[in-house]
GROMACS .gro file of C-alpha atoms in nm:
model
  352
    1MET     CA    1   2.777   0.620   0.511
    2ASN     CA    2   2.664   0.267   0.507
    3ILE     CA    3   2.296   0.260   0.506
    4ARG     CA    4   2.034   0.006   0.479
    5SER     CA    5   1.857  -0.057   0.139
    6PHE     CA    6   1.642  -0.286  -0.065
    7ALA     CA    7   1.846  -0.428  -0.383
    8ALA     CA    8   1.822  -0.687  -0.662
    9THR     CA    9   2.158  -0.852  -0.659
   10SER     CA   10   2.061  -1.057  -0.991
   11ALA     CA   11   1.782  -1.092  -1.246
   12THR     CA   12   1.620  -1.364  -1.074
   13SER     CA   13   1.661  -1.301  -0.725
   14PRO     CA   14   1.382  -1.116  -0.503
   15VAL     CA   15   1.458  -0.752  -0.400
   16ALA     CA   16   1.584  -0.784  -0.022
   17LEU     CA   17   1.777  -0.617   0.249
   18HIS     CA   18   2.136  -0.478   0.155
   19ALA     CA   19   2.384  -0.270   0.276
   20ILE     CA   20   2.503   0.002   0.075
   21ILE     CA   21   2.754   0.276   0.108
   22ARG     CA   22   2.644   0.651   0.022
   23ARG     CA   23   2.923   0.898  -0.078
   24ASP     CA   24   3.025   1.161   0.142
   25PRO     CA   25   2.840   1.475   0.071
   26ARG     CA   26   3.028   1.739  -0.124
   27GLU     CA   27   2.983   2.122  -0.077
   28ASP     CA   28   2.671   2.159  -0.316
   29ASP     CA   29   2.525   1.851  -0.179
   30VAL     CA   30   2.175   1.807   0.005
   31VAL     CA   31   2.182   1.502   0.235
   32ILE     CA   32   1.778   1.353   0.242
   33LYS     CA   33   1.614   1.116   0.497
   34ILE     CA   34   1.363   0.910   0.261
   35LEU     CA   35   1.036   0.878   0.383
   36TYR     CA   36   0.828   0.774   0.082
   37CYS     CA   37   0.933   0.621  -0.219
   38GLY     CA   38   0.673   0.546  -0.510
   39VAL     CA   39   0.716   0.214  -0.709
   40CYS     CA   40   0.756   0.238  -1.103
   41HIS     CA   41   0.731  -0.010  -1.357
   42SER     CA   42   1.080   0.098  -1.446
   43ASP     CA   43   1.200  -0.062  -1.110
   44ILE     CA   44   1.094  -0.389  -1.239
   45HIS     CA   45   1.257  -0.349  -1.563
   46GLN     CA   46   1.587  -0.273  -1.399
   47ALA     CA   47   1.554  -0.520  -1.112
   48ARG     CA   48   1.518  -0.801  -1.385
   49ASN     CA   49   1.758  -0.670  -1.650
   50GLU     CA   50   1.452  -0.636  -1.882
   51TRP     CA   51   1.674  -0.354  -2.065
   52HIS     CA   52   1.992  -0.516  -2.043
   53ASN     CA   53   2.183  -0.253  -1.871
   54THR     CA   54   2.155  -0.311  -1.518
   55ILE     CA   55   2.441  -0.290  -1.280
   56TYR     CA   56   2.407  -0.542  -0.978
   57PRO     CA   57   2.315  -0.478  -0.697
   58VAL     CA   58   2.053  -0.208  -0.815
   59VAL     CA   59   1.875  -0.035  -0.544
   60PRO     CA   60   1.537   0.102  -0.744
   61GLY     CA   61   1.329   0.379  -0.661
   62HIS     CA   62   1.327   0.720  -0.845
   63GLU     CA   63   0.995   0.866  -0.681
   64ILE     CA   64   1.162   1.019  -0.342
   65ILE     CA   65   1.003   1.222  -0.100
   66GLY     CA   66   1.201   1.320   0.228
   67GLN     CA   67   1.334   1.564   0.447
   68VAL     CA   68   1.679   1.743   0.451
   69THR     CA   69   1.911   1.631   0.721
   70SER     CA   70   2.217   1.843   0.641
   71VAL     CA   71   2.343   2.056   0.343
   72GLY     CA   72   2.715   2.139   0.204
   73LYS     CA   73   2.848   2.493   0.251
   74ASN     CA   74   2.781   2.608  -0.103
   75VAL     CA   75   2.362   2.497  -0.074
   76ASN     CA   76   2.170   2.792  -0.084
   77HIS     CA   77   1.821   2.703  -0.089
   78TYR     CA   78   1.773   2.409   0.133
   79LYS     CA   79   1.790   2.384   0.512
   80PRO     CA   80   1.749   2.088   0.720
   81GLY     CA   81   1.384   1.994   0.803
   82ASP     CA   82   1.255   2.074   0.449
   83TRP     CA   83   1.017   1.870   0.264
   84VAL     CA   84   1.200   1.774  -0.073
   85GLY     CA   85   1.174   1.556  -0.350
   86VAL     CA   86   1.419   1.342  -0.630
   87GLY     CA   87   1.309   1.213  -0.933
   88CYS     CA   88   1.456   1.026  -1.214
   89MET     CA   89   1.770   1.206  -1.244
   90VAL     CA   90   2.055   1.335  -0.983
   91ASP     CA   91   2.309   1.510  -1.237
   92SER     CA   92   2.374   1.618  -1.602
   93CYS     CA   93   2.671   1.760  -1.791
   94GLN     CA   94   2.494   2.110  -1.723
   95HIS     CA   95   2.679   2.271  -2.044
   96CYS     CA   96   2.501   2.098  -2.361
   97ALA     CA   97   2.232   2.268  -2.549
   98SER     CA   98   1.971   2.049  -2.382
   99CYS     CA   99   2.085   2.135  -2.027
  100GLN     CA  100   2.146   2.500  -2.103
  101ASP     CA  101   1.758   2.498  -2.199
  102GLY     CA  102   1.664   2.331  -1.880
  103LEU     CA  103   1.589   1.988  -2.046
  104GLU     CA  104   1.828   1.795  -1.858
  105GLN     CA  105   1.676   1.488  -1.930
  106PHE     CA  106   1.769   1.507  -2.312
  107CYS     CA  107   2.145   1.564  -2.195
  108GLU     CA  108   2.367   1.492  -2.494
  109ASN     CA  109   2.617   1.354  -2.285
  110VAL     CA  110   2.334   1.157  -2.084
  111ALA     CA  111   2.203   1.231  -1.768
  112THR     CA  112   2.291   1.063  -1.456
  113PHE     CA  113   1.995   0.871  -1.332
  114THR     CA  114   1.905   0.834  -0.964
  115TYR     CA  115   1.980   0.453  -0.970
  116ASN     CA  116   2.174   0.246  -1.215
  117GLY     CA  117   2.359   0.545  -1.326
  118LYS     CA  118   2.743   0.637  -1.279
  119ASP     CA  119   2.830   0.935  -1.084
  120ARG     CA  120   2.983   1.175  -1.315
  121HIS     CA  121   3.242   1.292  -1.043
  122ASP     CA  122   3.394   0.972  -0.881
  123GLY     CA  123   3.248   0.685  -1.138
  124THR     CA  124   3.032   0.508  -0.834
  125ILE     CA  125   2.705   0.366  -0.910
  126THR     CA  126   2.391   0.540  -0.834
  127TYR     CA  127   2.156   0.382  -0.578
  128GLY     CA  128   1.799   0.499  -0.561
  129GLY     CA  129   1.504   0.551  -0.315
  130TYR     CA  130   1.449   0.204  -0.172
  131SER     CA  131   1.691   0.329   0.099
  132GLU     CA  132   1.734   0.525   0.403
  133SER     CA  133   1.877   0.829   0.278
  134ILE     CA  134   2.026   0.976  -0.031
  135VAL     CA  135   2.298   1.222  -0.100
  136VAL     CA  136   2.204   1.464  -0.418
  137SER     CA  137   2.334   1.799  -0.580
  138GLU     CA  138   2.104   2.094  -0.482
  139LYS     CA  139   2.022   2.154  -0.845
  140PHE     CA  140   1.852   1.831  -0.853
  141VAL     CA  141   1.646   1.850  -0.532
  142LEU     CA  142   1.294   1.980  -0.574
  143ARG     CA  143   1.097   2.172  -0.321
  144LEU     CA  144   0.770   2.000  -0.225
  145PRO     CA  145   0.495   2.251  -0.176
  146GLU     CA  146   0.322   2.246   0.154
  147LYS     CA  147  -0.016   2.194   0.017
  148LEU     CA  148   0.069   1.869  -0.123
  149ASP     CA  149   0.040   1.524   0.052
  150PRO     CA  150   0.385   1.410   0.042
  151LYS     CA  151   0.258   1.004   0.031
  152SER     CA  152   0.064   1.095  -0.279
  153ALA     CA  153   0.316   1.331  -0.419
  154ALA     CA  154   0.586   1.072  -0.451
  155PRO     CA  155   0.475   0.920  -0.795
  156LEU     CA  156   0.455   1.276  -0.934
  157LEU     CA  157   0.813   1.267  -0.982
  158CYS     CA  158   0.775   1.024  -1.253
  159ALA     CA  159   0.419   0.933  -1.338
  160GLY     CA  160   0.348   1.287  -1.275
  161ILE     CA  161   0.622   1.467  -1.498
  162THR     CA  162   0.566   1.181  -1.768
  163THR     CA  163   0.246   1.303  -1.830
  164TYR     CA  164   0.268   1.662  -1.759
  165SER     CA  165   0.576   1.746  -1.991
  166PRO     CA  166   0.410   1.655  -2.322
  167LEU     CA  167   0.071   1.810  -2.224
  168ARG     CA  168   0.290   2.133  -2.174
  169HIS     CA  169   0.491   2.097  -2.449
  170TRP     CA  170   0.249   2.058  -2.723
  171LYS     CA  171   0.035   2.383  -2.544
  172ILE     CA  172  -0.260   2.155  -2.436
  173GLY     CA  173  -0.537   2.386  -2.301
  174LYS     CA  174  -0.892   2.544  -2.336
  175GLY     CA  175  -1.060   2.413  -2.667
  176HIS     CA  176  -0.821   2.099  -2.720
  177LYS     CA  177  -0.999   1.736  -2.767
  178VAL     CA  178  -0.755   1.526  -2.570
  179ALA     CA  179  -0.757   1.132  -2.576
  180VAL     CA  180  -0.550   0.907  -2.329
  181VAL     CA  181  -0.468   0.556  -2.405
  182GLY     CA  182  -0.447   0.353  -2.081
  183LEU     CA  183  -0.571   0.403  -1.713
  184GLY     CA  184  -0.262   0.314  -1.511
  185GLY     CA  185  -0.030   0.499  -1.299
  186LEU     CA  186   0.057   0.730  -1.599
  187GLY     CA  187  -0.278   0.734  -1.771
  188HIS     CA  188  -0.488   0.852  -1.461
  189MET     CA  189  -0.232   1.139  -1.413
  190ALA     CA  190  -0.285   1.233  -1.773
  191LEU     CA  191  -0.689   1.260  -1.719
  192LYS     CA  192  -0.636   1.468  -1.417
  193PHE     CA  193  -0.375   1.697  -1.592
  194ALA     CA  194  -0.567   1.724  -1.904
  195LYS     CA  195  -0.864   1.809  -1.726
  196ALA     CA  196  -0.704   2.079  -1.502
  197LEU     CA  197  -0.558   2.219  -1.804
  198GLY     CA  198  -0.909   2.305  -1.945
  199ALA     CA  199  -0.902   2.035  -2.231
  200ASP     CA  200  -1.212   1.828  -2.330
  201VAL     CA  201  -1.078   1.491  -2.220
  202THR     CA  202  -1.160   1.125  -2.350
  203LEU     CA  203  -1.001   0.783  -2.208
  204PHE     CA  204  -0.968   0.500  -2.481
  205THR     CA  205  -1.011   0.176  -2.317
  206ARG     CA  206  -1.087  -0.181  -2.376
  207SER     CA  207  -1.302  -0.234  -2.083
  208MET     CA  208  -1.615  -0.012  -2.026
  209SER     CA  209  -1.618  -0.118  -1.667
  210LYS     CA  210  -1.356   0.150  -1.606
  211ALA     CA  211  -1.578   0.439  -1.728
  212PRO     CA  212  -1.696   0.527  -1.366
  213GLU     CA  213  -1.335   0.544  -1.246
  214ALA     CA  214  -1.230   0.752  -1.570
  215THR     CA  215  -1.481   0.992  -1.500
  216ARG     CA  216  -1.399   1.046  -1.153
  217LEU     CA  217  -1.046   1.135  -1.250
  218GLY     CA  218  -1.136   1.372  -1.491
  219ALA     CA  219  -1.247   1.207  -1.844
  220ASP     CA  220  -1.552   1.380  -2.010
  221HIS     CA  221  -1.576   1.073  -2.257
  222VAL     CA  222  -1.494   0.720  -2.251
  223VAL     CA  223  -1.448   0.534  -2.567
  224LEU     CA  224  -1.428   0.148  -2.617
  225SER     CA  225  -1.134   0.115  -2.841
  226THR     CA  226  -1.249  -0.260  -2.944
  227ASP     CA  227  -1.564  -0.133  -3.048
  228ALA     CA  228  -1.553  -0.039  -3.409
  229ASP     CA  229  -1.857   0.174  -3.434
  230GLN     CA  230  -1.735   0.387  -3.124
  231MET     CA  231  -1.384   0.429  -3.297
  232LYS     CA  232  -1.550   0.527  -3.604
  233ALA     CA  233  -1.772   0.786  -3.429
  234VAL     CA  234  -1.435   0.983  -3.336
  235SER     CA  235  -1.239   0.952  -3.639
  236ASN     CA  236  -1.038   1.257  -3.732
  237HIS     CA  237  -1.165   1.413  -3.363
  238PHE     CA  238  -0.885   1.446  -3.133
  239ASP     CA  239  -0.605   1.723  -3.138
  240PHE     CA  240  -0.366   1.517  -2.908
  241ILE     CA  241  -0.346   1.163  -2.794
  242LEU     CA  242  -0.100   1.066  -2.509
  243ASP     CA  243  -0.025   0.685  -2.530
  244THR     CA  244   0.063   0.550  -2.195
  245VAL     CA  245   0.067   0.148  -2.252
  246PRO     CA  246   0.409   0.012  -2.190
  247GLN     CA  247   0.350  -0.286  -2.393
  248GLN     CA  248   0.327  -0.338  -2.806
  249HIS     CA  249  -0.001  -0.269  -2.906
  250ASP     CA  250  -0.190  -0.136  -3.242
  251LEU     CA  251  -0.142   0.226  -3.279
  252ASN     CA  252  -0.320   0.223  -3.631
  253PRO     CA  253  -0.674   0.253  -3.478
  254TYR     CA  254  -0.590   0.561  -3.251
  255LEU     CA  255  -0.386   0.742  -3.538
  256ALA     CA  256  -0.705   0.713  -3.735
  257THR     CA  257  -0.907   0.923  -3.455
  258LEU     CA  258  -0.644   1.242  -3.464
  259LYS     CA  259  -0.742   1.538  -3.667
  260ARG     CA  260  -0.556   1.681  -3.930
  261ASP     CA  261  -0.215   1.808  -3.789
  262GLY     CA  262  -0.280   1.609  -3.465
  263THR     CA  263  -0.042   1.444  -3.287
  264CYS     CA  264   0.004   1.122  -3.091
  265VAL     CA  265   0.263   1.108  -2.811
  266LEU     CA  266   0.415   0.765  -2.688
  267VAL     CA  267   0.538   0.820  -2.322
  268GLY     CA  268   0.485   0.407  -2.222
  269LEU     CA  269   0.617   0.212  -2.506
  270LEU     CA  270   0.995   0.159  -2.538
  271GLU     CA  271   1.014  -0.137  -2.762
  272PRO     CA  272   0.951  -0.159  -3.163
  273VAL     CA  273   0.606  -0.062  -3.290
  274GLU     CA  274   0.416  -0.401  -3.343
  275PRO     CA  275   0.182  -0.446  -3.561
  276PRO     CA  276   0.352  -0.191  -3.793
  277MET     CA  277   0.233   0.135  -3.816
  278ASN     CA  278   0.047   0.242  -4.149
  279SER     CA  279   0.235   0.560  -4.234
  280GLY     CA  280  -0.056   0.652  -4.484
  281LEU     CA  281  -0.267   0.745  -4.162
  282LEU     CA  282   0.001   1.025  -4.088
  283VAL     CA  283   0.070   1.136  -4.464
  284MET     CA  284  -0.288   1.189  -4.536
  285GLY     CA  285  -0.358   1.405  -4.259
  286ARG     CA  286  -0.028   1.586  -4.162
  287LYS     CA  287  -0.048   1.394  -3.866
  288SER     CA  288   0.245   1.326  -3.628
  289LEU     CA  289   0.370   1.061  -3.399
  290ALA     CA  290   0.611   1.161  -3.147
  291GLY     CA  291   0.762   1.072  -2.832
  292SER     CA  292   0.812   1.233  -2.512
  293LEU     CA  293   1.009   1.145  -2.166
  294ILE     CA  294   1.021   1.311  -1.791
  295GLY     CA  295   1.069   1.677  -1.777
  296GLY     CA  296   1.357   1.860  -1.690
  297ILE     CA  297   1.410   1.999  -1.323
  298ALA     CA  298   1.244   2.338  -1.371
  299GLU     CA  299   0.963   2.192  -1.545
  300THR     CA  300   0.940   1.919  -1.255
  301GLN     CA  301   0.901   2.209  -1.006
  302GLU     CA  302   0.634   2.386  -1.213
  303MET     CA  303   0.433   2.052  -1.221
  304LEU     CA  304   0.482   2.016  -0.839
  305ASN     CA  305   0.345   2.400  -0.796
  306PHE     CA  306   0.071   2.336  -1.046
  307CYS     CA  307  -0.039   2.014  -0.852
  308ALA     CA  308  -0.053   2.207  -0.528
  309GLN     CA  309  -0.261   2.488  -0.714
  310HIS     CA  310  -0.500   2.244  -0.880
  311ASN     CA  311  -0.510   1.997  -0.560
  312ILE     CA  312  -0.374   1.737  -0.790
  313THR     CA  313  -0.196   1.422  -0.639
  314CYS     CA  314  -0.149   1.052  -0.756
  315ASP     CA  315  -0.380   0.766  -0.625
  316VAL     CA  316  -0.189   0.556  -0.429
  317GLU     CA  317  -0.166   0.237  -0.203
  318MET     CA  318   0.085   0.239   0.084
  319ILE     CA  319   0.301  -0.058   0.144
  320ASN     CA  320   0.599  -0.142   0.364
  321ILE     CA  321   0.938  -0.210   0.193
  322GLN     CA  322   0.896  -0.594   0.318
  323GLU     CA  323   0.585  -0.625   0.044
  324ILE     CA  324   0.802  -0.492  -0.245
  325ASN     CA  325   0.827  -0.809  -0.422
  326GLN     CA  326   0.463  -0.886  -0.382
  327ALA     CA  327   0.386  -0.551  -0.533
  328TYR     CA  328   0.564  -0.625  -0.805
  329THR     CA  329   0.369  -0.922  -0.879
  330ARG     CA  330   0.059  -0.718  -0.854
  331MET     CA  331   0.174  -0.442  -1.090
  332LEU     CA  332   0.249  -0.687  -1.363
  333LYS     CA  333  -0.152  -0.794  -1.316
  334SER     CA  334  -0.230  -0.417  -1.301
  335ASP     CA  335  -0.344  -0.480  -0.961
  336VAL     CA  336  -0.315  -0.151  -0.826
  337LYS     CA  337  -0.498   0.200  -0.849
  338TYR     CA  338  -0.284   0.322  -0.939
  339ARG     CA  339   0.060   0.372  -0.793
  340PHE     CA  340   0.232   0.178  -0.483
  341VAL     CA  341   0.419   0.434  -0.244
  342ILE     CA  342   0.674   0.272   0.008
  343ASP     CA  343   0.660   0.387   0.369
  344MET     CA  344   1.028   0.387   0.390
  345LYS     CA  345   0.994   0.392   0.773
  346SER     CA  346   0.944   0.036   0.759
  347ILE     CA  347   1.312  -0.011   0.659
  348GLU     CA  348   1.413   0.084   1.012
  349THR     CA  349   1.297  -0.242   1.150
  350GLU     CA  350   1.554  -0.443   0.933
  351SER     CA  351   1.894  -0.510   1.105
  352LEU     CA  352   2.212  -0.552   0.877
   0.00000   0.00000   0.00000
C-alpha cells in the first residue's frame, strides 16, 4: 500500500510529506486508518538522530488512535469500525522470559518498535503514526474504551503508560506519599495517576507559578526545589519519587527527600547522571534509584481501562500535520500544555 506520510529524510531536514509503502496485511494483522497521533519528545530525538540509531527516512509517531478498516482471517478480537490504539511496540519475540510475563517492552531479543525498527518477519523498516494508516499484528493492538475521547487518549499510549507502569509496579496507593519531578507531558499524567491511585501527591518544581496548575492536575502540595528551606522540610518524607525530567539534572536533592526504603524512579533521563550521584544518600537509608520504561500490552490495556473508569485523559493541543515542525520547536521550549496531538485528517489535503 503506497500511502502518504510525513517523514524526516536526514538529521537536518524538516519533517515533510513522503510516500511510504505499508506491507501487505498478514493473516493475524489489523489494518488501521490513523485519525490521531500524539507527538512525543522521542519523535524529535529520532528525527534528528540524537540517539545515533535513526534509519532514514523515518516516520515518527507512536501514540496512535484510529479505526479498523480490515482484518486478517485469523484475527478474533477486532472488526472494521472498532476504535483502537497502537503504542510504542508492534511486535516482540513472544518467547523470552519477559514476553512470557507480558513485559514485551523488555523483550530480551528487543521489541519491534512502532517506528525506526525492523519487522521480525521480512526485515522491512517500521514506519510510525505520522501517516494515513498502519498495519499491526492483533497482539499489539489496543482497544479504546468508549468513554475515552480519542483525541486526548492518544498520548496515553506513551506518556500515559510510561508513568502508570512504575506507579503500578511499585504498588502505589492509599497511604503513600508520592512526589513527581517535572510538569510536562509525562509529569502531568503522573500527577493524575498518583492522585487517582489514592496517594498524597507533591510536585517538585523550579517555579511556583506552576502551583495552581499542579493543584488542578491532582497535586496536594507543591515544593520549590530551588528553595533550601522547602527541601529541608520534606527531608526523609516520600515513599516514592517519579522523576520525569528528560535532561541531565541533579538527583541528590531529591534522593534526600526519600524515606528509608524509598524509591526514586527515572522515566525521562536516558543519559549519564550529571552531576554525579552521592551514593551515601542511598546507602544510609537503604534507598533505591531505579528506572522504568513503558508497560507491556496487557498493562497498557489495563491503563486505558483505568483511565476510562477514572475519567483520565491527557491535556492536549490539536495541530495539523503541516504544523509539525513548528510543534517541535515549541516542544523544545516547553511551550505546550501538555502534549501535541495531530489531527491526521489534515494529511488528506496533501498530494504525492
